[in-house]
Coordinates of C-alpha atoms (C1' of nucleotides) in Angstrom, one line a residue:
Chain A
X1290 CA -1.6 -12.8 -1.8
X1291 CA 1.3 -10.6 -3.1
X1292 CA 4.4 -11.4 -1.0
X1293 CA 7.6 -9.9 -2.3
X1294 CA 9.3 -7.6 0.0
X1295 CA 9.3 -4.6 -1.6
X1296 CA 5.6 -4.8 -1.9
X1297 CA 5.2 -5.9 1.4
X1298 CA 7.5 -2.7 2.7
X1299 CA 5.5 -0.4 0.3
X1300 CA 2.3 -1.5 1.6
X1301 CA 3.8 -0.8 5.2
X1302 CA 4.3 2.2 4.1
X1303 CA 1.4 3.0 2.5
X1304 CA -0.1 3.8 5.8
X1305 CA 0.6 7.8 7.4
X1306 CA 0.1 6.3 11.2
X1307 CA 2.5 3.5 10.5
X1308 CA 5.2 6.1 8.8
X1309 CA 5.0 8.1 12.3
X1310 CA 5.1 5.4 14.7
X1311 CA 9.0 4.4 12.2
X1312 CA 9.5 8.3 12.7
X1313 CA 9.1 8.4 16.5
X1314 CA 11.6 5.3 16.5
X1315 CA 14.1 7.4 15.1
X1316 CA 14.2 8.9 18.3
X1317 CA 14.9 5.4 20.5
X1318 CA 13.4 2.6 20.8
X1319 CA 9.5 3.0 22.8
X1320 CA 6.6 1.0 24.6
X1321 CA 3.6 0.1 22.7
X1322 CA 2.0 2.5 24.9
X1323 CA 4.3 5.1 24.3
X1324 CA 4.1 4.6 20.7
X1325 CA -0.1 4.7 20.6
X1326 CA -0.1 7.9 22.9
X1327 CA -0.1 10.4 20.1
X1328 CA -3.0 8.7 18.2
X1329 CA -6.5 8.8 18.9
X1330 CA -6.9 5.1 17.5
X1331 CA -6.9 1.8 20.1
X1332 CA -4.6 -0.2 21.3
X1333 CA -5.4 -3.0 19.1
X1334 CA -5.2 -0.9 15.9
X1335 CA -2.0 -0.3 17.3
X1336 CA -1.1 -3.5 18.2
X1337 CA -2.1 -3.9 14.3
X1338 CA 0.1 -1.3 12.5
X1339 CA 3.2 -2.5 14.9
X1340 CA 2.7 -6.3 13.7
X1341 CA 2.4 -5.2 9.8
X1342 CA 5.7 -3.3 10.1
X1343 CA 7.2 -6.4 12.2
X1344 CA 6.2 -8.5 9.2
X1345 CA 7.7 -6.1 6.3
X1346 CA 10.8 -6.1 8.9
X1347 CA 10.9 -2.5 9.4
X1348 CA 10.8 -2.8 13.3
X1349 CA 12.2 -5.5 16.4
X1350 CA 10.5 -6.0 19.1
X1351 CA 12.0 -6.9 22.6
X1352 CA 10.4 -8.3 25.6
X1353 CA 10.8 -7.1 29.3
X1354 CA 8.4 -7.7 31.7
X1355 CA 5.0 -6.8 30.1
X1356 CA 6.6 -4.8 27.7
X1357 CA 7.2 -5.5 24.4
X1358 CA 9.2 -2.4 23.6
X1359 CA 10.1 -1.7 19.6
X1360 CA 13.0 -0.1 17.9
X1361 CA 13.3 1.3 14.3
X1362 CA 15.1 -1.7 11.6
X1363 CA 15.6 0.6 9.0
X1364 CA 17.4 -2.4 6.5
X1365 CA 14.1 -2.5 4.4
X1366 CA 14.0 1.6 3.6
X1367 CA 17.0 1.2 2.2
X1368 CA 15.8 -1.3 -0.4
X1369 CA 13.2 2.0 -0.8
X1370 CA 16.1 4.3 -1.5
X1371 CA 17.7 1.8 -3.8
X1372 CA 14.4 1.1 -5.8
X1373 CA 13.6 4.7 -6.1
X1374 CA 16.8 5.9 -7.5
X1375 CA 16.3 4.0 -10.4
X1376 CA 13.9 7.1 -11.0
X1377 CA 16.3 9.7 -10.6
X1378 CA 16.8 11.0 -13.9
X1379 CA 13.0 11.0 -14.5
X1380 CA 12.3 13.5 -11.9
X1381 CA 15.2 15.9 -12.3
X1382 CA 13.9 19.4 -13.5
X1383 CA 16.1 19.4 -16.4
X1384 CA 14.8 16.1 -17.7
X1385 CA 11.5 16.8 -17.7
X1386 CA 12.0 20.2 -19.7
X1387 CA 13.6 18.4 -22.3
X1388 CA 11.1 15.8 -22.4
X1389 CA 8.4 18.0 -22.7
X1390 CA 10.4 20.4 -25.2
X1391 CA 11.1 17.3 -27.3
X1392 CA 7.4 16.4 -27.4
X1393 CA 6.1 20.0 -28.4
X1394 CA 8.7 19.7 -31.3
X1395 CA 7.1 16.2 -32.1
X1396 CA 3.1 16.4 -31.5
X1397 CA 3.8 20.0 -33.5
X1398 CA 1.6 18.4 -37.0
X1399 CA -0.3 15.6 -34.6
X1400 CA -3.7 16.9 -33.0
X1401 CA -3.4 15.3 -29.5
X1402 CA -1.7 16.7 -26.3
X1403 CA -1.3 15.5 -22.9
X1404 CA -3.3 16.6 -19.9
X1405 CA -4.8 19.4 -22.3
X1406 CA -7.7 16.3 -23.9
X1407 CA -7.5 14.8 -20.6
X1408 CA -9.6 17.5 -18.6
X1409 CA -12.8 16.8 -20.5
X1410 CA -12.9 12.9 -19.5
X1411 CA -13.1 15.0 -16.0
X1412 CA -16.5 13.4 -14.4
X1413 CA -18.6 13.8 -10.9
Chain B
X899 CA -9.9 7.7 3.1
X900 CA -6.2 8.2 3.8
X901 CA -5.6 10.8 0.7
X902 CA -1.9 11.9 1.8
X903 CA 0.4 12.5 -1.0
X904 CA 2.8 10.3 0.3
X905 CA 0.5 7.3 1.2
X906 CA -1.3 7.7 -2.3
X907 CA 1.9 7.2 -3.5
X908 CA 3.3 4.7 -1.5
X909 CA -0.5 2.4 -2.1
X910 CA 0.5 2.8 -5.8
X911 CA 3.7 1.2 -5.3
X912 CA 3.0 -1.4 -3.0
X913 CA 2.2 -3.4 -6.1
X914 CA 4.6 -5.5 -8.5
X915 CA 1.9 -5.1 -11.9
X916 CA 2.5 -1.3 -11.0
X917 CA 5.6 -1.2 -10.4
X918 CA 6.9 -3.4 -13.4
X919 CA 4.5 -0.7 -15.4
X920 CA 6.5 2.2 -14.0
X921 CA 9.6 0.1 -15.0
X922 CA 8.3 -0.6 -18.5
X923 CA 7.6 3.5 -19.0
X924 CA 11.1 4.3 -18.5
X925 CA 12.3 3.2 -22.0
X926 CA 9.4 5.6 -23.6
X927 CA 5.7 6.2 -23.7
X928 CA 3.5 2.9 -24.4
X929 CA -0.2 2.1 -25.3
X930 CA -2.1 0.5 -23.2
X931 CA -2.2 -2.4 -25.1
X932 CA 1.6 -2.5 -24.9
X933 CA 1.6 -2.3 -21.1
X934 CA -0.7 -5.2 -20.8
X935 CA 1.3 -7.4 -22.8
X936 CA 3.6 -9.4 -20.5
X937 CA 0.7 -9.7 -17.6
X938 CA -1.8 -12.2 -17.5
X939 CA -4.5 -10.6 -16.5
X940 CA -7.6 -8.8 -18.2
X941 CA -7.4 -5.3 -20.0
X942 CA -9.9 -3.8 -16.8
X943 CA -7.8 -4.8 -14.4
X944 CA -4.5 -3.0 -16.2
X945 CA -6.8 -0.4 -16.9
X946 CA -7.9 0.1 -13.2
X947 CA -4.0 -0.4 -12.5
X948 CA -3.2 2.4 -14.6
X949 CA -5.6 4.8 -13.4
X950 CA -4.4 4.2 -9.6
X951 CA -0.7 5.6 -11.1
X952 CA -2.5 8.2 -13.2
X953 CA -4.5 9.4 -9.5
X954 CA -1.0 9.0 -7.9
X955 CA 0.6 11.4 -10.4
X956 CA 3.2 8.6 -11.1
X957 CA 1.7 8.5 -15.5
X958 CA 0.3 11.0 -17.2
X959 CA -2.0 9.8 -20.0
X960 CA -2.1 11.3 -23.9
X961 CA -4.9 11.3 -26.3
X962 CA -4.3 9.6 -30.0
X963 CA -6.8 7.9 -31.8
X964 CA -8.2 5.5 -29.8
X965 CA -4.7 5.2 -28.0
X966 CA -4.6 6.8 -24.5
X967 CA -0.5 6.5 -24.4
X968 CA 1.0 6.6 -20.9
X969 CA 4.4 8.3 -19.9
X970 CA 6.0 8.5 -16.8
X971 CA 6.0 11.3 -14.1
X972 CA 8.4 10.6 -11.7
X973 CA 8.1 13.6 -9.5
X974 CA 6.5 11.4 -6.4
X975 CA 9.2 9.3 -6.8
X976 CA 11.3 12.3 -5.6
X977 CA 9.1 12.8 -2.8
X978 CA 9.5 8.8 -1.6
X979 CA 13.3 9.0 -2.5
X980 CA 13.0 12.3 -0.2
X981 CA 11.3 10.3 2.4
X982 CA 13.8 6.9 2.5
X983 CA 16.6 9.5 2.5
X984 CA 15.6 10.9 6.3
X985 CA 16.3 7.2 8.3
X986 CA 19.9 6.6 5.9
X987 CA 21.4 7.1 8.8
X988 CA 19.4 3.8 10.3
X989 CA 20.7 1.6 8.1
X990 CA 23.7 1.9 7.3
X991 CA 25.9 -1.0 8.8
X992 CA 27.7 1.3 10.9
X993 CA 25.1 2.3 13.1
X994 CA 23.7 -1.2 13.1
X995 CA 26.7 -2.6 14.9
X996 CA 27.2 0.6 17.2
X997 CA 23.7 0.4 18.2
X998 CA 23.9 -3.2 18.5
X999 CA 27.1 -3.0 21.0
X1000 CA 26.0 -0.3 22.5
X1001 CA 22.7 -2.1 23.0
X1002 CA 24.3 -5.1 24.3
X1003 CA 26.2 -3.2 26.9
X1004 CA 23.0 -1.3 28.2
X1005 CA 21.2 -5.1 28.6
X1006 CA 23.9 -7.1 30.2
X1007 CA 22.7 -6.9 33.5
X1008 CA 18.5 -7.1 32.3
X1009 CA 17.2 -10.4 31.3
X1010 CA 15.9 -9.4 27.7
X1011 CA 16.9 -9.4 24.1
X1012 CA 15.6 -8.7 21.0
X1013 CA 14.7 -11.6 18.3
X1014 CA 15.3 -14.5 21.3
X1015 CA 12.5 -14.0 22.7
X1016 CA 10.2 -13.1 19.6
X1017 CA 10.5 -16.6 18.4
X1018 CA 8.4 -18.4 21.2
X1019 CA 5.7 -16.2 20.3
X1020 CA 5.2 -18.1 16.8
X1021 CA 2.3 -20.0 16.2
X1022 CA 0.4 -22.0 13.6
Chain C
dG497 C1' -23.0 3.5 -42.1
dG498 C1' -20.7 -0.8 -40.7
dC499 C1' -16.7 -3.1 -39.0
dA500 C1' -12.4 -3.7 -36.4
dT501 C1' -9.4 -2.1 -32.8
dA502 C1' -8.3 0.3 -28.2
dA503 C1' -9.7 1.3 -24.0
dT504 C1' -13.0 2.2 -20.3
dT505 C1' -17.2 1.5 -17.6
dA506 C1' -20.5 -1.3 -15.2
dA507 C1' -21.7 -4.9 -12.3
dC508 C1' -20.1 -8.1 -9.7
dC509 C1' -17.1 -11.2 -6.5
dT510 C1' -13.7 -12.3 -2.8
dA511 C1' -10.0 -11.2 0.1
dT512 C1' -7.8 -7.9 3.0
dA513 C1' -7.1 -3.5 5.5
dG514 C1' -8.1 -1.0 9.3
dG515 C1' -10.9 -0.1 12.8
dT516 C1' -14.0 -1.4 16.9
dT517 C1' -15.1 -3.7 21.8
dA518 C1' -14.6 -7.4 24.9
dA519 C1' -11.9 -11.1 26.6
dA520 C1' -7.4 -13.3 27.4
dT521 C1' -2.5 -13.5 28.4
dA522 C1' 1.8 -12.1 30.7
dC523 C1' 4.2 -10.2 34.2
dA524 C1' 5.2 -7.5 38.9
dT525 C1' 3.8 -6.6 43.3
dC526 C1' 1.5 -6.9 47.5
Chain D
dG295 C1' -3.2 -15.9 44.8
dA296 C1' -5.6 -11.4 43.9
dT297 C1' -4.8 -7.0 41.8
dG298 C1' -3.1 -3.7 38.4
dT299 C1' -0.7 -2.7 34.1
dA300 C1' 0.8 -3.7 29.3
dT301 C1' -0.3 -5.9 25.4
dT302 C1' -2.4 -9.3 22.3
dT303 C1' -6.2 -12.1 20.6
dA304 C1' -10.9 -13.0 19.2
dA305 C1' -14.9 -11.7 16.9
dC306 C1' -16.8 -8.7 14.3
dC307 C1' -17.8 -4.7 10.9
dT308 C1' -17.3 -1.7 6.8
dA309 C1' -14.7 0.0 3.0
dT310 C1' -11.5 -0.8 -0.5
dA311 C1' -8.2 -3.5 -3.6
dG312 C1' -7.8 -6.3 -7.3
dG313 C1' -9.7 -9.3 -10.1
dT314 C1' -13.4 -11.1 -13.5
dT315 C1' -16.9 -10.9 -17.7
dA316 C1' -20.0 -8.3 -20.5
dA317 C1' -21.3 -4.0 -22.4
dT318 C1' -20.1 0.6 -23.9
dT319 C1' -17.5 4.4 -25.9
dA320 C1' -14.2 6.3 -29.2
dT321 C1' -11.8 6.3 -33.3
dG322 C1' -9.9 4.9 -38.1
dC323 C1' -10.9 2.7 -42.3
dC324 C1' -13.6 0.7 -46.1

DNA sequence: GGCATAATTAACCTATAGGTTAAATACATC
DNA sequence: GATGTATTTAACCTATAGGTTAATTATGCC
């Protein structure tokens, strides 16, 4: 029952069939037809994927004639952007050499290491 | 099965507990103990929590004692940030309103809309 | 060795995700 | 109003997510 939005959008996400279907909206809006052509899946699992990104807001969907074409609502992904960025200084190269550096320096007397101990809980 | 890099990642994050884990890991490596702290919930579920980051590369775990520290990895976070980064473009208020006039203009003379319509589809 | 602490594993439960096929709905056209 | 096309809904299935409690493993200390 989780239900805040960026959970909501991850979960969206979470999904590689979903992340093409907002990639080929990049390119225009399409027809739910249009959209399923390049997957092998049916039109309800379609019809699926487009109302989970509908919900986490990451696509419209119009209405003319039988067609319910969709278009890309990109307002979400930037909430994505925003969370992530947080990270930044976590990934950069430089950060993580001077994290590990500083942890050599530290674990020099202790007996434990990471990764290293960690291969032998390796199972199946 | 979906076992994508990107969709592991994004499955890890599509949950707050994680998340607010990840959040926690910033300010320096914690026990597991420590991470459970301020959830309600049992150790084995934190503990099944922490192993979908570990599998998503987002923690790495050390070995002390009977302490199995955690510290961040942020690298997938790169990959996400990466990811958001492609559809900026999308939704930035700028193109919103372009490719709302522009929009607009191109449906003056058809009967449809986006949103109107959607509404009279809700049920329940 | 025996006890306390830290964490994981095992066994289980329930809800949801993602898929299916078949039926229903909505609209345009003839 | 019957037919064809686009899409959704219904009913169903299986696997997985996220949680539980109880038992197990690993370690430090006395």
């Amino acid at each position: 029952m989780i239900s805040d939005r960026l959970s909501v959008t991850f979960a969206a996400l979470a999904d590689p069939t979903r992340r093409a279907i907002l990639a080929r909206l990049m390119s225009g809006e399409a027809s739910v037809t249009q959209l399923a052509a390049p997957f092998e899946i049916s039109m309800p699992a379609i019809s699926k994927h487009l109302k989970v990104l509908e919900r986490a807001g990451l696509i419209a969907r119009g209405h003319e004639a039988q067609w319910r074409p969709c278009r890309l609502k990109a307002g979400p992904l930037k909430d994505v952007a925003d969370w992530a960025e947080h990270y930044r200084r976590y990934w950069t190269e430089s950060f993580d050499r001077l994290d590990n550096s500083l942890r050599e320096v530290q674990n020099r007397e202790k007996k434990h290491g990471y990764g290293k101990h960690g291969e032998k809980r390796k199972r199946a």
